[in-house]
Amino acid sequence: TTLDSILAGFHKGALVILAARPAMGKTALALNLAQNAALLGKAGQAATTRNWATVLKLHALALSVDA
């Protein structure tokens, strides 16, 4: 089963919280979900307690995307 079929997709106005132990890939998953939503023309918002500039640069490097 895919994550989409389990969650029945994301719904407008829904608050989605990713929680797990450290170093489990929460930020990578959130960025991947946001990237795929943006490619579909959907808008969203993300919040974190981490330094976003550093996070985005590191994940862009990991994904081999221009930072």
XYZ file of C-alpha atoms in Angstrom:
67
model
C 0.000 0.000 0.000
C 1.164 3.506 -0.733
C 1.159 6.357 1.748
C -1.422 8.156 -0.397
C -3.894 5.284 -0.190
C -3.383 4.959 3.570
C -3.907 8.692 4.214
C -6.438 9.199 1.403
C -4.305 12.177 0.310
C -3.861 15.508 2.037
C -6.885 17.683 2.617
C -7.167 21.467 2.427
C -6.814 23.066 5.852
C -5.484 19.895 7.482
C -2.600 20.087 9.941
C -0.082 17.317 9.296
C 2.499 16.633 11.996
C 5.478 14.364 11.352
C 6.869 12.879 14.533
C 9.601 10.310 15.037
C 12.900 9.750 16.788
C 15.921 11.848 15.763
C 17.576 11.075 12.416
C 14.604 9.138 11.035
C 14.135 11.333 7.948
C 11.264 13.600 9.036
C 12.663 16.716 7.356
C 13.573 14.822 4.196
C 10.050 13.403 4.011
C 8.467 16.823 4.636
C 10.601 18.448 1.935
C 9.831 15.636 -0.500
C 6.090 15.974 0.148
C 6.294 19.758 -0.269
C 8.300 19.432 -3.488
C 5.826 16.972 -5.000
C 2.859 19.132 -3.970
C 4.514 22.201 -5.518
C 5.093 20.291 -8.760
C 1.340 19.662 -8.808
C 0.668 23.383 -8.303
C -0.478 23.017 -4.702
C 0.415 25.509 -1.971
C 1.471 24.638 1.545
C 3.323 25.861 4.580
C 6.019 24.275 6.716
C 7.419 25.086 10.143
C 10.379 23.721 12.051
C 12.557 24.527 15.031
C 15.635 23.878 12.899
C 17.545 26.448 10.861
C 15.720 26.281 7.490
C 18.570 27.756 5.439
C 20.952 25.048 6.612
C 18.330 22.316 6.314
C 17.405 23.262 2.758
C 21.030 23.463 1.625
C 21.882 20.088 3.106
C 18.841 18.389 1.634
C 19.358 20.054 -1.740
C 22.890 18.662 -1.771
C 21.590 15.240 -0.791
C 19.054 15.374 -3.617
C 21.665 16.728 -6.066
C 19.577 19.852 -6.701
C 20.979 23.364 -7.113
C 20.811 25.135 -3.756
